Short mmCIF file of C-alpha atoms and ligand atoms in Angstrom, two decimals:
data_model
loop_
_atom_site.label_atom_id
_atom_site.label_comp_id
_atom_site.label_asym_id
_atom_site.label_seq_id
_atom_site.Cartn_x
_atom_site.Cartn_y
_atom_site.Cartn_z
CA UNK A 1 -27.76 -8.50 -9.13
CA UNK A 2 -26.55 -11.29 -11.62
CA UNK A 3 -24.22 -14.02 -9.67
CA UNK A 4 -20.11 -13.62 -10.61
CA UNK A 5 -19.12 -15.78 -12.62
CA UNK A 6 -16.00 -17.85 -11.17
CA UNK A 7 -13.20 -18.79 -13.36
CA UNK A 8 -12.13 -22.57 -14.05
CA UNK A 9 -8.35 -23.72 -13.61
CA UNK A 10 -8.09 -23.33 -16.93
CA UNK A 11 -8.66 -19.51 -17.43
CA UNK A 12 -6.12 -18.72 -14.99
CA UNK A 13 -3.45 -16.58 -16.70
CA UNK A 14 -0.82 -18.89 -14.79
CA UNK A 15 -2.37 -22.09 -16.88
CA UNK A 16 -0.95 -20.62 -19.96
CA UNK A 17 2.76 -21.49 -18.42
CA UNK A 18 2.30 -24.26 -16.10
CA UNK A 19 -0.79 -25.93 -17.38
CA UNK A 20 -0.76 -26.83 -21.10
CA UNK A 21 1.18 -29.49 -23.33
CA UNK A 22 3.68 -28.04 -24.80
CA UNK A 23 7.71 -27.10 -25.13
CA UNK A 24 7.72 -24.06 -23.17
CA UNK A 25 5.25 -25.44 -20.60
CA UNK A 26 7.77 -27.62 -20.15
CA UNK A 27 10.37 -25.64 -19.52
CA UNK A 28 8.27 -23.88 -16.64
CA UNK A 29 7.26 -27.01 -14.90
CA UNK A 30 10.69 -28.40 -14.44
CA UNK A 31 11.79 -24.83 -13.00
CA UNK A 32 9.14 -24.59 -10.76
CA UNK A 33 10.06 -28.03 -9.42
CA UNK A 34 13.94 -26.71 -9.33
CA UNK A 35 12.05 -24.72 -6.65
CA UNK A 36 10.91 -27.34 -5.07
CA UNK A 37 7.16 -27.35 -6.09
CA UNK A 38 5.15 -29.86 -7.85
CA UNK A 39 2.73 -29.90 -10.31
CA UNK A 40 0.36 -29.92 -7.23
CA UNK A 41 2.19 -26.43 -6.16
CA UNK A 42 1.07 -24.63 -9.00
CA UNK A 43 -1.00 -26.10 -12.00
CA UNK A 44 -4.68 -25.24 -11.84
CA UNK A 45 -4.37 -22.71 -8.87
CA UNK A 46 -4.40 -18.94 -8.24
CA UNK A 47 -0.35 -18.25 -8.27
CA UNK A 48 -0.28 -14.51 -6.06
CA UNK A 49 2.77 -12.91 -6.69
CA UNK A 50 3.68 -10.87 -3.31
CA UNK A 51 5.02 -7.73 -4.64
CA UNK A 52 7.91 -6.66 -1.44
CA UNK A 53 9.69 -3.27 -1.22
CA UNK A 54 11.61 -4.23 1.71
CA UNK A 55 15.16 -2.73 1.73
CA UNK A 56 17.89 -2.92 4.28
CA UNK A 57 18.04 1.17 2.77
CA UNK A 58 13.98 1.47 4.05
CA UNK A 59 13.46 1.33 7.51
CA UNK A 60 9.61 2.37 7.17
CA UNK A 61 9.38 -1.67 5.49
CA UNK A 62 11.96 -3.18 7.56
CA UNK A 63 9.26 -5.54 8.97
CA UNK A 64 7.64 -6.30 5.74
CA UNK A 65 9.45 -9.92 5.14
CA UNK A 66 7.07 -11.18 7.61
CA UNK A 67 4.03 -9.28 6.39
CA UNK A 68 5.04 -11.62 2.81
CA UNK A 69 5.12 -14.48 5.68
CA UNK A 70 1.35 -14.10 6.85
CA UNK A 71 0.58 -13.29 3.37
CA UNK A 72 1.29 -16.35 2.11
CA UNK A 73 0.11 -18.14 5.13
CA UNK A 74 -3.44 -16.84 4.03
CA UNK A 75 -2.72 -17.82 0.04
CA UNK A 76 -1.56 -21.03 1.38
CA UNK A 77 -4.87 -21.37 3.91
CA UNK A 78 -7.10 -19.93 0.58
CA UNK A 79 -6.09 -23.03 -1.74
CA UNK A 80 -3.35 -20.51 -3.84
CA UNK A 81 0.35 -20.43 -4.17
CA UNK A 82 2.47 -17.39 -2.97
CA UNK A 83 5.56 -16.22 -5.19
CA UNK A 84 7.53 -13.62 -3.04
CA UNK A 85 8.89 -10.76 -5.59
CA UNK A 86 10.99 -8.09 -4.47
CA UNK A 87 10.46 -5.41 -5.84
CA UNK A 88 12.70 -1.56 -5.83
CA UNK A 89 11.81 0.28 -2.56
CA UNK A 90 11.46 3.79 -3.00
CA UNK A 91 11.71 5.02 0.52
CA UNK A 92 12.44 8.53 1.60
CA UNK A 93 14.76 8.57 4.16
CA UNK A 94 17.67 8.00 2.89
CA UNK A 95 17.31 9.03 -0.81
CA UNK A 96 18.75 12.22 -2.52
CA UNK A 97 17.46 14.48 -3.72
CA UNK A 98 13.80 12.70 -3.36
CA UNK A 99 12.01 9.38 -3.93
CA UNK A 100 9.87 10.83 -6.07
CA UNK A 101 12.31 10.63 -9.08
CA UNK A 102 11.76 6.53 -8.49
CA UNK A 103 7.75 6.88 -8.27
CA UNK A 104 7.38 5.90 -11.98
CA UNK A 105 10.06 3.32 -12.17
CA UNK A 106 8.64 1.43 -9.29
CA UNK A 107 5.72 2.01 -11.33
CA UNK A 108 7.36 0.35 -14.22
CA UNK A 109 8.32 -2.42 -12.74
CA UNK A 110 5.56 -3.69 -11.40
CA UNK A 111 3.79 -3.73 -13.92
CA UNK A 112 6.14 -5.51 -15.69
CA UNK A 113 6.75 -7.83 -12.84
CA UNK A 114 2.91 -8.92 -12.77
CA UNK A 115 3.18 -9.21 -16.98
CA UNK A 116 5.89 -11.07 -17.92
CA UNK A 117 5.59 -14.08 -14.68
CA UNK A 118 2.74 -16.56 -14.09
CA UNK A 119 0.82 -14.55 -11.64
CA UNK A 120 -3.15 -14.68 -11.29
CA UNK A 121 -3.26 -12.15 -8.70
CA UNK A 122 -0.68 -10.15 -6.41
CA UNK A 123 -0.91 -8.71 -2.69
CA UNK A 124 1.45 -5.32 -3.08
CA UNK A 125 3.65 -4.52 0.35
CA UNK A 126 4.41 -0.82 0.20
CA UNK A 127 3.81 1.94 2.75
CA UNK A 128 6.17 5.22 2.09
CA UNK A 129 5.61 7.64 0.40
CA UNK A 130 5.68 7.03 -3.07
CA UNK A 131 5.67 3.41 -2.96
CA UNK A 132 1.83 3.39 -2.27
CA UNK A 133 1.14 5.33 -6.00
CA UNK A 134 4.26 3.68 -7.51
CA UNK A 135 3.04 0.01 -6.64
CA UNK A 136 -0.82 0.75 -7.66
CA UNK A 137 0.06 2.50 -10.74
CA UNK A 138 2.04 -0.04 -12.05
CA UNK A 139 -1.21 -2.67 -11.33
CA UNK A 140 -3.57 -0.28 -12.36
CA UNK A 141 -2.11 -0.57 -15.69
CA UNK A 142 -1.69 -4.42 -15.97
CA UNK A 143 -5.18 -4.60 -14.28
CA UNK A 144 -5.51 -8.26 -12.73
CA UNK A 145 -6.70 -8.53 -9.51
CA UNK A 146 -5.01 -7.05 -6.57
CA UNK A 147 -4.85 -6.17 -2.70
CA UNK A 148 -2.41 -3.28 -1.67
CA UNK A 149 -1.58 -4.04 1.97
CA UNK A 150 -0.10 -0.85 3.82
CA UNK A 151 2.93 -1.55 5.92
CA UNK A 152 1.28 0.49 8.65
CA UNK A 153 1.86 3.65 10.31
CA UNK A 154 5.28 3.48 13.85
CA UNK A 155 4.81 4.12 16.65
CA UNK A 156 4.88 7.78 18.14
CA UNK A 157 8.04 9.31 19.03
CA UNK A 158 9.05 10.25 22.60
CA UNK A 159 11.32 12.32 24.23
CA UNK A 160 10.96 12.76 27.83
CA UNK A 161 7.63 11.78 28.03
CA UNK A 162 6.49 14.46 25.28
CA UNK A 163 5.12 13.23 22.06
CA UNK A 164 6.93 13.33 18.45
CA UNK A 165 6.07 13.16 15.40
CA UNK A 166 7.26 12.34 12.07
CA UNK A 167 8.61 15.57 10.09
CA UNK A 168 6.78 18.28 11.61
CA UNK A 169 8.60 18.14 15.36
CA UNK A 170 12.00 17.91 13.53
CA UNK A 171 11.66 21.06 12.30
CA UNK A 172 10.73 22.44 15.17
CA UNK A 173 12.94 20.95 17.50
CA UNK A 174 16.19 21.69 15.16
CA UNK A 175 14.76 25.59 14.82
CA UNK A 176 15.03 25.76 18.69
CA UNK A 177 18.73 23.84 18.57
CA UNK A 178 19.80 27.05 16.26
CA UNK A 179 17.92 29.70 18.73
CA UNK A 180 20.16 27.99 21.86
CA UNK A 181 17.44 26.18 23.30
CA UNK A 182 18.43 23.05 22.73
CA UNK A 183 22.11 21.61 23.69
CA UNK A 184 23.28 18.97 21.61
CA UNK A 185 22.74 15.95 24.13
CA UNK A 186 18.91 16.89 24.06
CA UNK A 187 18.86 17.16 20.42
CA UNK A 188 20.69 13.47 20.52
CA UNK A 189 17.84 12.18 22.38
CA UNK A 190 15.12 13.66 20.31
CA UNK A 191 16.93 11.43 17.40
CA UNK A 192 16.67 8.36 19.54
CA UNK A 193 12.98 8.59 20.46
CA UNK A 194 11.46 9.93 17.00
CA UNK A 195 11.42 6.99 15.08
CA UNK A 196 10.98 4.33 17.39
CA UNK A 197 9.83 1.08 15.56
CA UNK A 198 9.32 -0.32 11.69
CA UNK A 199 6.26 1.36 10.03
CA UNK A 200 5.77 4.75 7.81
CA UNK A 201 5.82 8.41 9.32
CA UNK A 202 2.91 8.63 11.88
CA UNK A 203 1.69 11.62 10.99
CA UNK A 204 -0.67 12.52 8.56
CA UNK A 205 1.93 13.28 6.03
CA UNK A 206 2.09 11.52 2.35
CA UNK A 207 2.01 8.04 3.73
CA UNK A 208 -0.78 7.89 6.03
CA UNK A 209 -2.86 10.29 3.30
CA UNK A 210 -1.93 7.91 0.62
CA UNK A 211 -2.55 4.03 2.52
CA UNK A 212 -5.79 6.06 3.61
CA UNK A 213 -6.85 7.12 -0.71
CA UNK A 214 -5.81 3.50 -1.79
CA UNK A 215 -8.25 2.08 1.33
CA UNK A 216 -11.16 4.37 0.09
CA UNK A 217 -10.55 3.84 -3.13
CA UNK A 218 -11.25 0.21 -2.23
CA UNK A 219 -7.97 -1.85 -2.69
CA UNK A 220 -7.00 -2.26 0.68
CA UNK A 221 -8.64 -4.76 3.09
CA UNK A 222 -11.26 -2.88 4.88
CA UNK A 223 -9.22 -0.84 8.31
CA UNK A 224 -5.69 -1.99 6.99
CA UNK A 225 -4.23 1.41 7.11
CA UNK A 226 -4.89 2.47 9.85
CA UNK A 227 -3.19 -0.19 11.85
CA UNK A 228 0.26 0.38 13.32
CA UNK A 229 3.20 -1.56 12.16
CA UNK A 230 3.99 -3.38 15.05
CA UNK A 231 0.20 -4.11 16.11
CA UNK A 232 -0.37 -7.68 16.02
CA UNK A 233 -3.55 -6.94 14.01
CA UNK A 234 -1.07 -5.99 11.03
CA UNK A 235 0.42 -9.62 10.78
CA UNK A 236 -3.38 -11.12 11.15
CA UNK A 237 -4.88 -8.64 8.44
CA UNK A 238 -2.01 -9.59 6.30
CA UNK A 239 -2.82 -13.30 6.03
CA UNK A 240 -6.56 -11.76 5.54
CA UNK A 241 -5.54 -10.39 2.83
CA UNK A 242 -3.75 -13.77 1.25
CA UNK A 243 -7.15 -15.28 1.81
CA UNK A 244 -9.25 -12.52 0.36
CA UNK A 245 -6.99 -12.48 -3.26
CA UNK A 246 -7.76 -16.16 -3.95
CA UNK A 247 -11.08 -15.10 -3.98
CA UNK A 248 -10.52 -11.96 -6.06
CA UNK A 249 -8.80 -13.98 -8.72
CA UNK A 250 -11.48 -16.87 -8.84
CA UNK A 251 -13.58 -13.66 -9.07
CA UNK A 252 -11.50 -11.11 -11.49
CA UNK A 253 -12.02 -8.51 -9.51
CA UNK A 254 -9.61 -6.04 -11.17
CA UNK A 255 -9.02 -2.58 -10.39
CA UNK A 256 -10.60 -1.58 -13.40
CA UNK A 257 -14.02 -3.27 -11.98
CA UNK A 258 -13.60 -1.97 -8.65
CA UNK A 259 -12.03 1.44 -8.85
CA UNK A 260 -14.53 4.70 -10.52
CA UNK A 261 -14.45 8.18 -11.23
CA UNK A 262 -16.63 7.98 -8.25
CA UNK A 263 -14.07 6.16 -5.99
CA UNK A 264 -11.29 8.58 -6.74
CA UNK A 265 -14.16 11.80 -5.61
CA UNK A 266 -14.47 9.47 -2.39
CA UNK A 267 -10.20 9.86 -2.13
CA UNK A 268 -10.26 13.18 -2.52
CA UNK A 269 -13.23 13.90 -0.14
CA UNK A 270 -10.93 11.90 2.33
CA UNK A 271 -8.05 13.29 1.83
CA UNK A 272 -9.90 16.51 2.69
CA UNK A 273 -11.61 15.25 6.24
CA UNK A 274 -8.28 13.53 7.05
CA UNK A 275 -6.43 17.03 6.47
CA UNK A 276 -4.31 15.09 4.25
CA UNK A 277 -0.88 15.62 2.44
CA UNK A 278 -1.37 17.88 -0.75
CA UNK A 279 1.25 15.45 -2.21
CA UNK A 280 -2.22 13.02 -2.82
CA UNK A 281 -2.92 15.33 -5.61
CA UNK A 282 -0.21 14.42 -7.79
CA UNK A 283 -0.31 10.92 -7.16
CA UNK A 284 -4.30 10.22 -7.65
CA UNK A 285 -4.40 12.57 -10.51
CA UNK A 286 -1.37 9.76 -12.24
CA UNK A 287 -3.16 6.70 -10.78
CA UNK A 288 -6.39 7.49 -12.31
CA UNK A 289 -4.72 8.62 -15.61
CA UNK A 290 -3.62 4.83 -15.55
CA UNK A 291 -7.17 4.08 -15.79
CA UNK A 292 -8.37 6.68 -18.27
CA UNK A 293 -10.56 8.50 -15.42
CA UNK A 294 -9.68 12.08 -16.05
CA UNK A 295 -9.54 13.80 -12.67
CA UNK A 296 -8.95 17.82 -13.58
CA UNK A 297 -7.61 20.15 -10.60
CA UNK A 298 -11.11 21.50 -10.48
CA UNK A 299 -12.53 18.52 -9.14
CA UNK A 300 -9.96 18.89 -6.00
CA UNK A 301 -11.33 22.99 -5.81
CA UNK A 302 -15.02 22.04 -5.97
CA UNK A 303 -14.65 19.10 -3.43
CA UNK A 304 -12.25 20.85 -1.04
CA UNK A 305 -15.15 23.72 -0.65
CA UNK A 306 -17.93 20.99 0.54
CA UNK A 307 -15.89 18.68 2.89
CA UNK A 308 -14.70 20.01 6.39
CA UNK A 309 -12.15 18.81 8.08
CA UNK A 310 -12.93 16.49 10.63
CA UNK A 311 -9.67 14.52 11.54
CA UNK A 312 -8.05 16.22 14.27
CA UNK A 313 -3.88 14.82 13.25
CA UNK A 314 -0.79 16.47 12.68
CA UNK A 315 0.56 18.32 11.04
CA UNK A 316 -2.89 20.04 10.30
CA UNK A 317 -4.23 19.07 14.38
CA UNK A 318 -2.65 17.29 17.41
CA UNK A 319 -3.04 13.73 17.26
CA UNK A 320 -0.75 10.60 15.82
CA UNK A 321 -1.74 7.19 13.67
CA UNK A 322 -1.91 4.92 16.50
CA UNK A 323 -4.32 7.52 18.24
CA UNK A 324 -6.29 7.42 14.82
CA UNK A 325 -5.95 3.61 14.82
CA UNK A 326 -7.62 3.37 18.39
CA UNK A 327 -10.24 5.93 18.15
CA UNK A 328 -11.50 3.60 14.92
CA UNK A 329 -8.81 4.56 12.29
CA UNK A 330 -10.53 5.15 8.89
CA UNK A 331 -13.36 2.76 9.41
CA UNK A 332 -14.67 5.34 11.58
CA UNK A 333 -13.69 8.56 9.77
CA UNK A 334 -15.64 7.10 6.38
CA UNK A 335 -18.85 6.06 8.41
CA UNK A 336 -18.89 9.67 10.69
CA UNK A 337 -18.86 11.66 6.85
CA UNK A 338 -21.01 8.81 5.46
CA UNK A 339 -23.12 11.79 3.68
CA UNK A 340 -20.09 13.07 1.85
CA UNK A 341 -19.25 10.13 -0.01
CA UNK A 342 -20.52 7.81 -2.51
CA UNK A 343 -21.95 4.51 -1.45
CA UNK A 344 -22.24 2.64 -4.50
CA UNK A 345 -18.72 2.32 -5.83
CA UNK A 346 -17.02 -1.16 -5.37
CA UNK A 347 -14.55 -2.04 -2.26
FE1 LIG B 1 8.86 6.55 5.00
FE2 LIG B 1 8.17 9.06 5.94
S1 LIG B 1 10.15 8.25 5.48
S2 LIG B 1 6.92 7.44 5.31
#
């Protein structure tokens, strides 16, 4: 295998504003030092733009201003400088009639975000729903080098000591509150105890299938997803993560070098084993349009008939995220169907 060839200060993408001599340069410099950074800040050195969907209206990212924190605590460590961007949440607990109207202009936006500003490289904060396709579409397109980090999966709900979980037990419970089971005190408490701390739905539903394709499909820091929000491993995978994109960029590792046809089989194969949302179809088949990998419905048929599933998680089984997360999250589901996936693809 031929050594990778590392890029000089000078190739960086953010040298063309900061770097050279000339008007506009400039122009850039002296803003960047209305910031309060120097010519030391940000000339000759990987600037990672930190892409954040955190909303007051999205309670699944209400932690993720200090994700950005240890994000640029690992930039900073790595020898880069962080630029924290916020970016439109699409999160789907509040919005009417879905999220999914807001998929493509989150899309939009970042890649437009990553285009028009002096960024070398950008760690993406996203975690529901269709912020996880949104964010990677929009990078997939402008292709420089990125890490998605997932905002990680809550807690599990409790009431009385029994286990909730995201979506599935709402149902449920409100279908007993209509058949008179259920007074309207108990139903009260089932709305305190179901969503209990920051983080996505914990259930396999479309956020945990979709933090689990972008892992597999090799964007995500190796076991990211899987960890809960408010594990402390979260905040110290995060700063990993600021490390590991310095190196990406000195590296241009883009997505178009690291993700395959091959890598999106491996998603779907996963997305089978995990039981996963049938929401993933839609989004992978527009992600890997972004990258000119045709991925026909056929391919979901023909892999769905040789991969079982193993994953034993609700809705489709019985267990939770942070019960995934303990019992070796994803690490542990891609080594047990090691057979059923390709090996050579990029991570
Ligand atoms: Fe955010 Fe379910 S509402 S993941």
């Amino acid at each position: 295998m031929s050594t990778p060839t590392r890029k000089t200060p000078e190739q960086l993408r953010s040298w063309r504003w900061y770097g050279r001599d000339e008007l506009r340069s400039f122009g850039h410099r002296s803003r960047a030092k209305q910031n309060g950074w120097g010519n030391e800040d940000i000339v000759g050195k990987p600037v990672i733009g930190i892409l954040n969907t955190w909303s007051d209206l999205n309670s699944c990212h209400m932690h993720l201003r200090l994700t950005a924190d240890a994000v640029k605590r690992g930039v900073f460590q790595a020898g880069g400088h962080p630029m924290e961007i916020p970016v439109m949440s699409v999160g789907e607990m509040l919005t009417k009639p879905t999220a999914m109207f807001h998929r493509n202009f989150l899309a939009m936006e970042t890649e437009e975000m990553l285009r028009a500003n002096p960024i070398d490289g950008a760690v993406l904060l996203g975690g529901c729903d269709k912020s996880t396709p949104g964010l990677l579409m929009g990078a997939f397109s402008m292709d420089i080098p990125v890490i998605y980090m997932p905002c990680g999966p809550m807690m599990k709900g409790n009431w009385r000591g029994d286990t909730l979980g995201s979506g599935s037990d709402v149902w449920k419970y409100w279908d007993e509150k209509r058949a008179g089971n259920l007074s309207w005190g108990e139903w009260c408490e089932i709305e305190d105890g179901i969503a209990r701390s920051p983080g996505h739905c914990m259930t396999m539903g479309t956020a945990s299938t979709l933090t689990a394709l972008a892992e597999t499909l090799g964007l995500v820091m190796p076991g990211a997803s899987s960890i809960p929000a408010v594990d402390s491993a979260h905040t110290r995978m995060a700063a990993a993560a600021g490390r590991q994109i310095i190196e990406n960029v000195w590296l241009d590792r883009k997505p178009s070098g690291i993700v395959t046809e091959k890598s999106f089989e491996n998603a779907i194969a996963v997305d089978m084993a995990l039981g996963g949302s049938t929401n993933a179809i839609v989004h992978l088949i527009a992600m890997a349009g972004r990258l000119g990998i045709p991925l026909p419905l056929e391919k979901f048929d023909e892999i769905s008939r040789k991969v079982p599933l193993l994953a034993n998680l609700r809705p489709a089984g019985k267990y939770l995220m942070e019960e995934f997360f303990l019992a070796g999250g994803l690490t542990a589901l891609l080594n047990g169907m090691r057979e059923l996936l390709h090996t050579d693809v990029a991570t």
